mmCIF file of C-alpha atoms and ligand atoms in Angstrom:
data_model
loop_
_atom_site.group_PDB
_atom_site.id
_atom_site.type_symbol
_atom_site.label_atom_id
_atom_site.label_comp_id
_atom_site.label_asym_id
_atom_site.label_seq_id
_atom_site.Cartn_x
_atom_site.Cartn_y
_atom_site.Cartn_z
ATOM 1 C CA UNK A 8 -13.929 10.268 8.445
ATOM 2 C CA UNK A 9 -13.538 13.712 6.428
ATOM 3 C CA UNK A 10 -14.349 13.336 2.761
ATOM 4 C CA UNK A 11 -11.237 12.990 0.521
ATOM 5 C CA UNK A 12 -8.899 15.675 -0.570
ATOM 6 C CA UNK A 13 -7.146 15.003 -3.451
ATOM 7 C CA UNK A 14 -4.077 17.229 -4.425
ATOM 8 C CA UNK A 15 -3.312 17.084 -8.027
ATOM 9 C CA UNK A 16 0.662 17.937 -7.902
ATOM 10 C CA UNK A 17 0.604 18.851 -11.876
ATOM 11 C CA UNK A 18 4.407 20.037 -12.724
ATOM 12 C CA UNK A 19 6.620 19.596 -10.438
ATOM 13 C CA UNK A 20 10.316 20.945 -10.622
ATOM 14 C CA UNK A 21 12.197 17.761 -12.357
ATOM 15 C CA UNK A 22 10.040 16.011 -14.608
ATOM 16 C CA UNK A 23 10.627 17.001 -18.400
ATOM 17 C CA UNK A 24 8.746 17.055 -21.379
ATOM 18 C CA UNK A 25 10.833 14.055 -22.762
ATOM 19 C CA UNK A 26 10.092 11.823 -19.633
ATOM 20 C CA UNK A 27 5.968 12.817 -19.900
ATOM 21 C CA UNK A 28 4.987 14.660 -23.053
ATOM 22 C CA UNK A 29 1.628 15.448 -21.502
ATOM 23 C CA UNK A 30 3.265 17.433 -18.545
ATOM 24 C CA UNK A 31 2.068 21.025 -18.533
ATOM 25 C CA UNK A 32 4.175 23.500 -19.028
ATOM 26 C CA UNK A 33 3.286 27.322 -19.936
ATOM 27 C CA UNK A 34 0.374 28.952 -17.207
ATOM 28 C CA UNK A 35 -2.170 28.792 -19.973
ATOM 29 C CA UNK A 36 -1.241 24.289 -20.244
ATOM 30 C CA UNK A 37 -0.992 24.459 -16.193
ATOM 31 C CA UNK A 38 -4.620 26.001 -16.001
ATOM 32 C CA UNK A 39 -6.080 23.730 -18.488
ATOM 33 C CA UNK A 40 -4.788 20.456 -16.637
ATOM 34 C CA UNK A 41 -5.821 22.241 -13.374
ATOM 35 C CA UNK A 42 -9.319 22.678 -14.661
ATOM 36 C CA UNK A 43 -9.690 18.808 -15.651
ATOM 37 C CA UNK A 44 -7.954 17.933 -12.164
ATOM 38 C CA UNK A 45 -10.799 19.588 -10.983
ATOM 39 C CA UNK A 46 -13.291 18.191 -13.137
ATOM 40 C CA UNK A 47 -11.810 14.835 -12.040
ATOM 41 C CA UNK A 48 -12.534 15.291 -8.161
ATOM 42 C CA UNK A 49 -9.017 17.165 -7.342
ATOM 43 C CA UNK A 50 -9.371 19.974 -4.368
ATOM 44 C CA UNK A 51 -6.142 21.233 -4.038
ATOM 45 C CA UNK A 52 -3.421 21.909 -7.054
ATOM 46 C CA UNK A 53 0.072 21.927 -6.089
ATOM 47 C CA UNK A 54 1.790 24.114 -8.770
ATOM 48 C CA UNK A 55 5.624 24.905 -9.860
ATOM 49 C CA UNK A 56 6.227 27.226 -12.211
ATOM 50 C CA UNK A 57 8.815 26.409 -15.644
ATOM 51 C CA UNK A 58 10.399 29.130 -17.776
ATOM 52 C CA UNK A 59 9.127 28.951 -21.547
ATOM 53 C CA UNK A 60 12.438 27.012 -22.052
ATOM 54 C CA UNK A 61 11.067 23.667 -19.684
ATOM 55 C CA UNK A 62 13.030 24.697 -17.049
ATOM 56 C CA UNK A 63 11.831 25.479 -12.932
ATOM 57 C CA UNK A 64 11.749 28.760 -11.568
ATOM 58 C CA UNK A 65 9.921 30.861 -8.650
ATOM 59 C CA UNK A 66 9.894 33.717 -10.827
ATOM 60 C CA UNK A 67 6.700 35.826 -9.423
ATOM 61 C CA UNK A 68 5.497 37.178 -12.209
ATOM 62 C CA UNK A 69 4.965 33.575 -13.864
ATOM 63 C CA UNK A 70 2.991 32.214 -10.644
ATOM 64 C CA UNK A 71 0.931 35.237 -11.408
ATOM 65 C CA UNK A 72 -0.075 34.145 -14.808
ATOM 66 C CA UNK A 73 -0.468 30.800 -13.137
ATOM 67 C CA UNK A 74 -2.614 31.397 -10.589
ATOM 68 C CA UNK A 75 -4.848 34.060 -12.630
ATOM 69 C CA UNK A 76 -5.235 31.416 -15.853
ATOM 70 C CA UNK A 77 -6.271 28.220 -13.352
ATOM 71 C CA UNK A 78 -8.698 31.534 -11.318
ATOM 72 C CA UNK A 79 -10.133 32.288 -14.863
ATOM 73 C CA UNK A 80 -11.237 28.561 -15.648
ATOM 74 C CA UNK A 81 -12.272 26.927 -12.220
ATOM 75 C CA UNK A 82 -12.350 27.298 -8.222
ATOM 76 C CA UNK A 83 -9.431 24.976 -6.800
ATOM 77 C CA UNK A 84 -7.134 25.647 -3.982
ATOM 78 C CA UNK A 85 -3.919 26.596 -5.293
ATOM 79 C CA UNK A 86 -0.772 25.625 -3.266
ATOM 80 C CA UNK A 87 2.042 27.149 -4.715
ATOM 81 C CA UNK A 88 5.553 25.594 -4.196
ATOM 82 C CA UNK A 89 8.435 26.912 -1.761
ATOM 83 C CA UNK A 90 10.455 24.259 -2.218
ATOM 84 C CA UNK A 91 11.230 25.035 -6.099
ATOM 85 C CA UNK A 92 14.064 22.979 -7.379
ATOM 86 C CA UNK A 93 17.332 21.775 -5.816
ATOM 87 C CA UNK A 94 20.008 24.817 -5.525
ATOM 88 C CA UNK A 95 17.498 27.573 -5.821
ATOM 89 C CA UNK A 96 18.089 30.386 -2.940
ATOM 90 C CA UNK A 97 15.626 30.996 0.028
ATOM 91 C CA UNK A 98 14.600 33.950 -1.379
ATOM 92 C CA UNK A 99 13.622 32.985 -4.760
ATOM 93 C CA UNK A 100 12.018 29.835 -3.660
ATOM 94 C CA UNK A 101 9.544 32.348 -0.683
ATOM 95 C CA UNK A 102 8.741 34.790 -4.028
ATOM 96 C CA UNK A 103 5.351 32.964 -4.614
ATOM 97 C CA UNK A 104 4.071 33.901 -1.252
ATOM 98 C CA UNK A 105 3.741 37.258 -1.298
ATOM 99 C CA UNK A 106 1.054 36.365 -4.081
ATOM 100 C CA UNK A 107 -1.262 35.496 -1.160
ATOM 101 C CA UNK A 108 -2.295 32.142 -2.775
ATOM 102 C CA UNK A 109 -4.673 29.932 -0.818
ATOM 103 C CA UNK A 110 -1.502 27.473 0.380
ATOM 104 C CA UNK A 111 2.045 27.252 0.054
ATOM 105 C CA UNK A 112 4.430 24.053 1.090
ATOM 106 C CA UNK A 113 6.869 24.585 3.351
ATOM 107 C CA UNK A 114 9.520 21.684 3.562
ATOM 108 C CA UNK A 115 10.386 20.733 6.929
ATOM 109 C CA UNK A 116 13.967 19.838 6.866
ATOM 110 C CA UNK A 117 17.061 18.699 4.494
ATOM 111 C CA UNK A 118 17.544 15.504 2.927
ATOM 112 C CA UNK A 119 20.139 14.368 0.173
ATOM 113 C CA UNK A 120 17.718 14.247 -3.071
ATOM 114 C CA UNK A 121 18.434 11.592 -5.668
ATOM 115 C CA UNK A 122 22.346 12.460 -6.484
ATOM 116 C CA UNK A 123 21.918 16.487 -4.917
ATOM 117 C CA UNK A 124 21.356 17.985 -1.748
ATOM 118 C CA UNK A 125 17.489 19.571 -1.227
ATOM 119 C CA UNK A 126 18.923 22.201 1.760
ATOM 120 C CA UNK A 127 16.669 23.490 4.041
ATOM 121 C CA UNK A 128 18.030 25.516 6.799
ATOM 122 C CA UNK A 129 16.364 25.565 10.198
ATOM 123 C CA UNK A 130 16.239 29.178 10.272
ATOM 124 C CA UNK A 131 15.453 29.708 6.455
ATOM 125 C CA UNK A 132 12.392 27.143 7.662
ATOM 126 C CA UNK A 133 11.424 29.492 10.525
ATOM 127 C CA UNK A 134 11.821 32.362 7.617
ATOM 128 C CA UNK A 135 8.890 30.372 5.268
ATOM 129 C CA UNK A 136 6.823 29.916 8.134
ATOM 130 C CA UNK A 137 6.681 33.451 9.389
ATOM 131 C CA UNK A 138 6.104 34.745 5.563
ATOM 132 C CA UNK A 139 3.349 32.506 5.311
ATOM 133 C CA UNK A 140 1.827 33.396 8.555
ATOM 134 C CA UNK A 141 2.258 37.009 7.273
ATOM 135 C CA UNK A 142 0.183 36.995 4.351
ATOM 136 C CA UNK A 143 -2.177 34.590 5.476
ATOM 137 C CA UNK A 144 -0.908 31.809 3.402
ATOM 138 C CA UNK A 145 -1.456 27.905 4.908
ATOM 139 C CA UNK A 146 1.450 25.881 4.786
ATOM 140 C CA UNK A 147 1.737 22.277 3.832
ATOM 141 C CA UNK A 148 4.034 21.022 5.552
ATOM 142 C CA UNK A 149 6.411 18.461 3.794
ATOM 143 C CA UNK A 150 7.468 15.216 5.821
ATOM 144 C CA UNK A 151 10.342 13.359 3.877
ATOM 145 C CA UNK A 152 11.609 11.558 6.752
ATOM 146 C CA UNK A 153 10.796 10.755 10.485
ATOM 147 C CA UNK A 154 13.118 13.589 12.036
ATOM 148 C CA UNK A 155 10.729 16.182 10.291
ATOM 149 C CA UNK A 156 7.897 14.826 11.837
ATOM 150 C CA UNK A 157 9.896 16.220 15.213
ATOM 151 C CA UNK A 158 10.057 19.528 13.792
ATOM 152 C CA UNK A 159 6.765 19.805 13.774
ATOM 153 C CA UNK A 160 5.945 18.801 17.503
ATOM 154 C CA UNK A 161 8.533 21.249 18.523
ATOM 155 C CA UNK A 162 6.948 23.957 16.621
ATOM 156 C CA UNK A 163 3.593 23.316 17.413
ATOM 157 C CA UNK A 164 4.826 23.480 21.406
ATOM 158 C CA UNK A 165 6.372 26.604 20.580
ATOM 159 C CA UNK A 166 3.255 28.339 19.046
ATOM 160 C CA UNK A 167 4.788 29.201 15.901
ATOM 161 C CA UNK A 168 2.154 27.155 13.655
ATOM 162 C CA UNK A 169 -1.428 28.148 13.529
ATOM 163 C CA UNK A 170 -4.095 25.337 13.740
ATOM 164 C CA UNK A 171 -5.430 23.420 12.142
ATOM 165 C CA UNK A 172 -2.029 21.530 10.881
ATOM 166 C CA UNK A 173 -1.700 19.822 7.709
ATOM 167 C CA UNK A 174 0.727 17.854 6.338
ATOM 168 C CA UNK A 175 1.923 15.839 3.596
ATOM 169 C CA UNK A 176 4.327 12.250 3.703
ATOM 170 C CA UNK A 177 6.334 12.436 0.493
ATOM 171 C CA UNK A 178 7.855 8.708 0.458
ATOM 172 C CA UNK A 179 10.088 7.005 -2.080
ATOM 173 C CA UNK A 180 12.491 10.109 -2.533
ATOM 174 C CA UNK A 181 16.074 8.615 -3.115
ATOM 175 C CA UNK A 182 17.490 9.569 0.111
ATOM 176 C CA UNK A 183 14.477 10.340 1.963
ATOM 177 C CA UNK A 184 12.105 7.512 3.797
ATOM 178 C CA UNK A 185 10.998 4.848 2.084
ATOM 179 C CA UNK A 186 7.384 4.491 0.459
ATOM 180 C CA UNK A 187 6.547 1.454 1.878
ATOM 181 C CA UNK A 188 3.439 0.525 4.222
ATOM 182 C CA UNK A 189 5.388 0.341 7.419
ATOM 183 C CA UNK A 190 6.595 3.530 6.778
ATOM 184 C CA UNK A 191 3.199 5.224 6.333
ATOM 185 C CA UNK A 192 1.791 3.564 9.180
ATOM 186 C CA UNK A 193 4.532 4.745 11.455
ATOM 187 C CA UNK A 194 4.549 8.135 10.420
ATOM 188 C CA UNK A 195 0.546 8.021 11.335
ATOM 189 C CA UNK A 196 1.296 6.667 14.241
ATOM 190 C CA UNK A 197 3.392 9.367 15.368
ATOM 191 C CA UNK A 198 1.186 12.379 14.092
ATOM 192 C CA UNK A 199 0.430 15.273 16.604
ATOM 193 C CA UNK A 200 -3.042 15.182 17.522
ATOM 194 C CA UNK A 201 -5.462 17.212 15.746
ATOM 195 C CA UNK A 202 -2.771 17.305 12.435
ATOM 196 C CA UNK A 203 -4.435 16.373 8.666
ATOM 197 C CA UNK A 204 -2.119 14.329 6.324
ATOM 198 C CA UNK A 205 -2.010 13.388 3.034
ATOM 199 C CA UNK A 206 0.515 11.230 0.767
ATOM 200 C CA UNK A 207 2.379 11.804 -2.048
ATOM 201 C CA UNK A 208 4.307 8.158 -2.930
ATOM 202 C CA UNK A 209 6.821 8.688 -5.464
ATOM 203 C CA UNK A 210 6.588 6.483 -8.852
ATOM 204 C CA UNK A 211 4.530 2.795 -8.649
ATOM 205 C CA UNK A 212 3.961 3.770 -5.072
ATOM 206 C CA UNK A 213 1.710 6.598 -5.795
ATOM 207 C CA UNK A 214 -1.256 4.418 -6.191
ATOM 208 C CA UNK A 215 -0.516 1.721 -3.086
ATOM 209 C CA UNK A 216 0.184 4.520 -0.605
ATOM 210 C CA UNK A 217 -2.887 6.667 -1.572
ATOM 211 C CA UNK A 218 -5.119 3.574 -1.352
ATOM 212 C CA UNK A 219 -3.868 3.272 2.012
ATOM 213 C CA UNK A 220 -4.399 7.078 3.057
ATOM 214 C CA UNK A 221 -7.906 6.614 1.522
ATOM 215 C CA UNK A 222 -8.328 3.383 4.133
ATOM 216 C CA UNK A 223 -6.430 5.335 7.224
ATOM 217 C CA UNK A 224 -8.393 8.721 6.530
ATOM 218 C CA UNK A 225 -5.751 10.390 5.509
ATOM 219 C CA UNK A 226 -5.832 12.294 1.785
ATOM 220 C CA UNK A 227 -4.234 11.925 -1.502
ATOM 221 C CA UNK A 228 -1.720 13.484 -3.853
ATOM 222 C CA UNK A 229 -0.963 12.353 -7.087
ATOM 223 C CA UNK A 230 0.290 13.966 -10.458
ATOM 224 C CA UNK A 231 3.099 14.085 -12.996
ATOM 225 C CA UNK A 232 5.209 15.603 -10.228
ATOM 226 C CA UNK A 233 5.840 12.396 -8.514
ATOM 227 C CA UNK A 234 5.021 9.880 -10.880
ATOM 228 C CA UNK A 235 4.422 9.974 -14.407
ATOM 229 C CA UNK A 236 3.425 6.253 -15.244
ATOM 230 C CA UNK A 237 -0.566 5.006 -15.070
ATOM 231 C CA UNK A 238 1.113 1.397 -14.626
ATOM 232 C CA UNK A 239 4.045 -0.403 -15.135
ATOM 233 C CA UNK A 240 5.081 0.407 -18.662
ATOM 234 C CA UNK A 241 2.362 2.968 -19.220
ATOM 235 C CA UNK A 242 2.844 6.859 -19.380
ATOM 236 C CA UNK A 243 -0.140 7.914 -18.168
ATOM 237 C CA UNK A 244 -2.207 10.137 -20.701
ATOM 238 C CA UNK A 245 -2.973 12.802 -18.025
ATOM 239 C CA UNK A 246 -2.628 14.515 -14.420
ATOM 240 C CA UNK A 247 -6.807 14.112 -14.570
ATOM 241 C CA UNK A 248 -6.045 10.568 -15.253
ATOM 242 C CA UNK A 249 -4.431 9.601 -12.112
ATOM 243 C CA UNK A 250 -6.872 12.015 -10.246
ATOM 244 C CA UNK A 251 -10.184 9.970 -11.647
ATOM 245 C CA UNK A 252 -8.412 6.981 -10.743
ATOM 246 C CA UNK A 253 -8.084 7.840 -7.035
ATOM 247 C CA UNK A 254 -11.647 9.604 -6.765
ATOM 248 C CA UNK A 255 -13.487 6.383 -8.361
ATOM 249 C CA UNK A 256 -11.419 4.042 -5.917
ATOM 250 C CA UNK A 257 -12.286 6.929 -3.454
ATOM 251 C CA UNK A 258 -15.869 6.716 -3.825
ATOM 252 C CA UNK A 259 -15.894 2.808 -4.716
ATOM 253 C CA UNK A 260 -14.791 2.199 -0.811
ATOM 254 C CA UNK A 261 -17.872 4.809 -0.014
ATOM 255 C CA UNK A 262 -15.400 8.037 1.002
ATOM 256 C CA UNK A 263 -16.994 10.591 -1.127
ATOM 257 C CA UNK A 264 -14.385 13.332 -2.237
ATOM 258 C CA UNK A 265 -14.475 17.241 -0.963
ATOM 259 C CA UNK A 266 -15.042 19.988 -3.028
ATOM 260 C CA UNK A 267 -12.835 23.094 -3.305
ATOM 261 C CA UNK A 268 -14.871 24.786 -0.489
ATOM 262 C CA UNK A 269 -15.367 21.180 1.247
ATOM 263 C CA UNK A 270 -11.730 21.106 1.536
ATOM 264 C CA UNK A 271 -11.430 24.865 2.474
ATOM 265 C CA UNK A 272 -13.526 23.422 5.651
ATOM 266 C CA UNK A 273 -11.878 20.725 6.039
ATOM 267 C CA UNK A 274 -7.656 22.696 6.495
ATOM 268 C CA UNK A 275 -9.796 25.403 7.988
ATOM 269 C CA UNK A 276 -8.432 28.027 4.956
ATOM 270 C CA UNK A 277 -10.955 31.090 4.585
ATOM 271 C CA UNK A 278 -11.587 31.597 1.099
ATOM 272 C CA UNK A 279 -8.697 34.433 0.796
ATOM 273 C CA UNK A 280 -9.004 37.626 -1.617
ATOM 274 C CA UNK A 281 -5.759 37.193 -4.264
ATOM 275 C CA UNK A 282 -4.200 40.639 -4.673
ATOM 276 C CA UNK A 283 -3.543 39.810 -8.362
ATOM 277 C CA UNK A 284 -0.404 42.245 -7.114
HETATM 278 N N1 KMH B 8 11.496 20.008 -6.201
HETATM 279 C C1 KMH B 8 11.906 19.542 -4.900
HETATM 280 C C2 KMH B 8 13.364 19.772 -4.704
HETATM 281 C C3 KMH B 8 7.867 21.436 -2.743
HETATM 282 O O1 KMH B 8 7.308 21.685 -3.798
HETATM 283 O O2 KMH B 8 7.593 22.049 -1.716
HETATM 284 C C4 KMH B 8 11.136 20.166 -3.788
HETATM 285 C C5 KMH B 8 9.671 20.149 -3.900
HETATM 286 C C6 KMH B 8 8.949 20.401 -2.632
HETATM 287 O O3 KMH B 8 9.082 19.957 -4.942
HETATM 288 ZN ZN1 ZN B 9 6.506 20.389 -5.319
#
């Protein structure tokens, strides 16, 4: 079994200050909980950007800050978001990518989300893809429900997604599949060969769901952006705090975690230059 990656998913597009007052905001708060992901056994962070206001954008310019402040304090493998916030256009959700960051996600299909629609267009898809593949960006793909998992085969038959494949379940989305235990084993079960995973479980099934990923050999994502409690009742203080949490359980079941440039190994990602552009 690979070591564990653990994706520290920090912002998010939803989550406000009032629900988590701990949630980093500005590039300079992103950074700083990026650096103590790190410190805490994270790999990968998995960043949305917020105007000064609290509220989401893919505004270019304010990934740049991002990505430069987290580059200034520590090495991690940033993964910035294409799937923004419900309503956004194509276009402003892709603006990120042409930053050259390490990773991007890359949604693979629609799904109603909560009480809106998250849209994503087969050919707006095939758009994201191609842009990533462009400027050597590797996607994570993002599995909400079984059909998606379709989208992928069909692809990777096709040619149009470079190997070595990751992807990551996000389960317990109102709408989308359900973050149980039956539903993460039959998503493994029907996994391409040769395809990475991890799991992001949405609220109290963050911590089940990446226990199990940590069993299956899959990896882990948790963070503010799909759950904001430590346990029932309890905000949790930090992003590092959930992060320890699954890196001590990690290493308690003898699955040491990976490194930046583990991980970079591991999704087969050469260590890219940033333009800074
Ligand atoms: N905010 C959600 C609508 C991603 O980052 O790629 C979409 C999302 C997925 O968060
Ligand atoms: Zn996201």
């Amino acid at each position: 079994m690979d070591k564990l990656i653990i994706t520290a998913a920090l912002t998010g597009a939803e989550v406000s200050r009032e629900q988590q007052p701990a949630l980093p905001i500005t590039p300079e708060e992103i950074a700083r909980a990026a650096e103590a992901c790190v410190e805490a056994g994270a790999a990968i962070v998995h960043v949305h950007a917020r105007k000064p206001d609290g509220s989401a954008t893919q505004d270019r310019a304010i990934y740049r800050e991002i990505i430069a402040a987290i580059q200034a304090r520590c090495d991690v493998i940033v993964q910035v978001s294409t799937g923004g916030a419900v309503g956004m256009t194509p276009e402003e959700r892709l603006a990120p990518v042409t930053l050259r960051p390490e990773m991007a996600s890359l949604s693979m299909g629609s799904l109603n989300f909560g009480a809106e629609v998250f849209l994503n267009h087969p050919a707006d898809m095939e758009v994201f893809a191609q842009a990533m593949r462009d400027h050597g960006v590797k996607p994570e793909l993002e599995i909400f429900d079984t059909g998606m998992l379709g989208t992928v085969s069909r692809w990777l038959q096709k040619g149009s997604l470079p190997m070595p494949v990751h992807l990551d379940f996000v389960l317990g989305i109102r709408g989308g599949m359900d973050a149980t235990p039956e539903a993460l084993m039959y998503l493994r079960s029907q996994l391409p060969a040769g395809v990475t995973w991890s799991v992001a479980g949405i609220g109290p099934a963050q911590l089940p769901l990446g226990v199990m990923a940590i069993i299956l050999g899959g990896h882990v994502r948790v963070g503010f952006e799909d759950n904001i409690y430590f346990r029932k009742g309890e905000l949790a203080a930090s992003n590092a705090q959930l992060v320890e949490r699954i890196a001590r359980i990690s290493r308690a079941m003898d699955r040491p975690v990976a490194t930046p440039d583990e991980a970079r190994g591991i999704l087969g990602i050469a260590k890219t230059a940033w333009t800074k552009g």
